[in-house]
Amino acid sequence: MDIKRLAGLLQRGAGRLLVIDSRTFSEYNASHVHGAVNVCCSKLVKRRLQQDKVSVTELLQPNGKVK
């Protein structure tokens, strides 16, 4: 998602919006959207997310196993 679209969503008060930052931990710590959650995952997992083969919910579960 580009920054302008995200900014628009945040400005409209999408209070239930969950922002997931998939950059490395050090990049996330350098700067991130306030309230964003850092979920650093491999390129394979990112591809599976894009193809709807795994859900964000599965990634955020403490003992979730991604196949």
C-alpha positions as a LaTeX table, in Angstrom:
\begin{tabular}{lrrr}
\hline
Residue & $x$ (\AA) & $y$ (\AA) & $z$ (\AA) \\
\hline
Met1 & 0.00 & 0.00 & 0.00 \\
Asp2 & 1.37 & 3.40 & $-0.83$ \\
Ile3 & 1.82 & 6.07 & 1.81 \\
Lys4 & $-0.88$ & 8.41 & 0.41 \\
Arg5 & $-3.56$ & 5.71 & 0.62 \\
Leu6 & $-2.52$ & 4.76 & 4.15 \\
Ala7 & $-2.47$ & 8.41 & 5.23 \\
Gly8 & $-5.99$ & 8.86 & 3.84 \\
Leu9 & $-7.28$ & 5.87 & 5.79 \\
Leu10 & $-5.65$ & 7.10 & 8.99 \\
Gln11 & $-6.97$ & 10.66 & 8.54 \\
Arg12 & $-10.52$ & 9.41 & 8.01 \\
Gly13 & $-10.33$ & 7.94 & 11.49 \\
Ala14 & $-10.30$ & 4.28 & 10.62 \\
Gly15 & $-9.89$ & 3.51 & 14.33 \\
Arg16 & $-10.13$ & $-0.20$ & 13.80 \\
Leu17 & $-7.35$ & $-0.15$ & 11.22 \\
Leu18 & $-4.52$ & $-2.59$ & 11.88 \\
Val19 & $-1.26$ & $-1.55$ & 10.22 \\
Ile20 & 1.21 & $-4.40$ & 9.78 \\
Asp21 & 4.79 & $-3.39$ & 9.07 \\
Ser22 & 6.65 & $-6.31$ & 7.49 \\
Arg23 & 10.07 & $-4.67$ & 7.36 \\
Thr24 & 12.97 & $-5.87$ & 9.45 \\
Phe25 & 12.97 & $-5.10$ & 13.17 \\
Ser26 & 15.74 & $-2.49$ & 12.78 \\
Glu27 & 13.87 & $-0.69$ & 9.96 \\
Tyr28 & 10.68 & $-0.75$ & 12.03 \\
Asn29 & 12.53 & 0.71 & 15.04 \\
Ala30 & 14.04 & 3.47 & 12.91 \\
Ser31 & 10.55 & 4.74 & 11.96 \\
His32 & 7.03 & 3.38 & 11.73 \\
Val33 & 3.39 & 4.38 & 11.78 \\
His34 & 2.22 & 4.93 & 15.36 \\
Gly35 & 0.37 & 1.82 & 16.50 \\
Ala36 & 1.71 & $-0.40$ & 13.72 \\
Val37 & 2.59 & $-4.00$ & 14.50 \\
Asn38 & 5.90 & $-5.38$ & 13.26 \\
Val39 & 5.57 & $-8.84$ & 11.73 \\
Cys40 & 8.82 & $-9.62$ & 10.02 \\
Cys41 & 8.36 & $-12.61$ & 7.75 \\
Ser42 & 10.18 & $-14.30$ & 4.94 \\
Lys43 & 9.64 & $-13.57$ & 1.26 \\
Leu44 & 7.90 & $-16.93$ & 0.99 \\
Val45 & 5.36 & $-16.02$ & 3.68 \\
Lys46 & 4.80 & $-12.59$ & 2.07 \\
Arg47 & 4.10 & $-14.31$ & $-1.25$ \\
Arg48 & 1.67 & $-16.72$ & 0.42 \\
Leu49 & $-0.15$ & $-13.75$ & 2.01 \\
Gln50 & $-0.46$ & $-12.07$ & $-1.38$ \\
Gln51 & $-1.87$ & $-15.28$ & $-2.87$ \\
Asp52 & $-4.37$ & $-15.70$ & 0.03 \\
Lys53 & $-2.81$ & $-19.02$ & 1.03 \\
Val54 & $-2.29$ & $-17.87$ & 4.62 \\
Ser55 & $-4.15$ & $-15.26$ & 6.65 \\
Val56 & $-2.80$ & $-12.40$ & 8.73 \\
Thr57 & $-4.65$ & $-13.89$ & 11.70 \\
Glu58 & $-2.61$ & $-17.08$ & 11.39 \\
Leu59 & 0.61 & $-15.05$ & 11.40 \\
Leu60 & $-0.37$ & $-13.09$ & 14.50 \\
Gln61 & $-1.33$ & $-16.12$ & 16.59 \\
Pro62 & 1.37 & $-16.92$ & 19.17 \\
Asn63 & 1.74 & $-20.58$ & 18.19 \\
Gly64 & 0.47 & $-20.29$ & 14.63 \\
Lys65 & 2.28 & $-22.54$ & 12.22 \\
Val66 & 2.54 & $-21.36$ & 8.65 \\
Lys67 & 2.67 & $-24.18$ & 6.13 \\
\hline
\end{tabular}
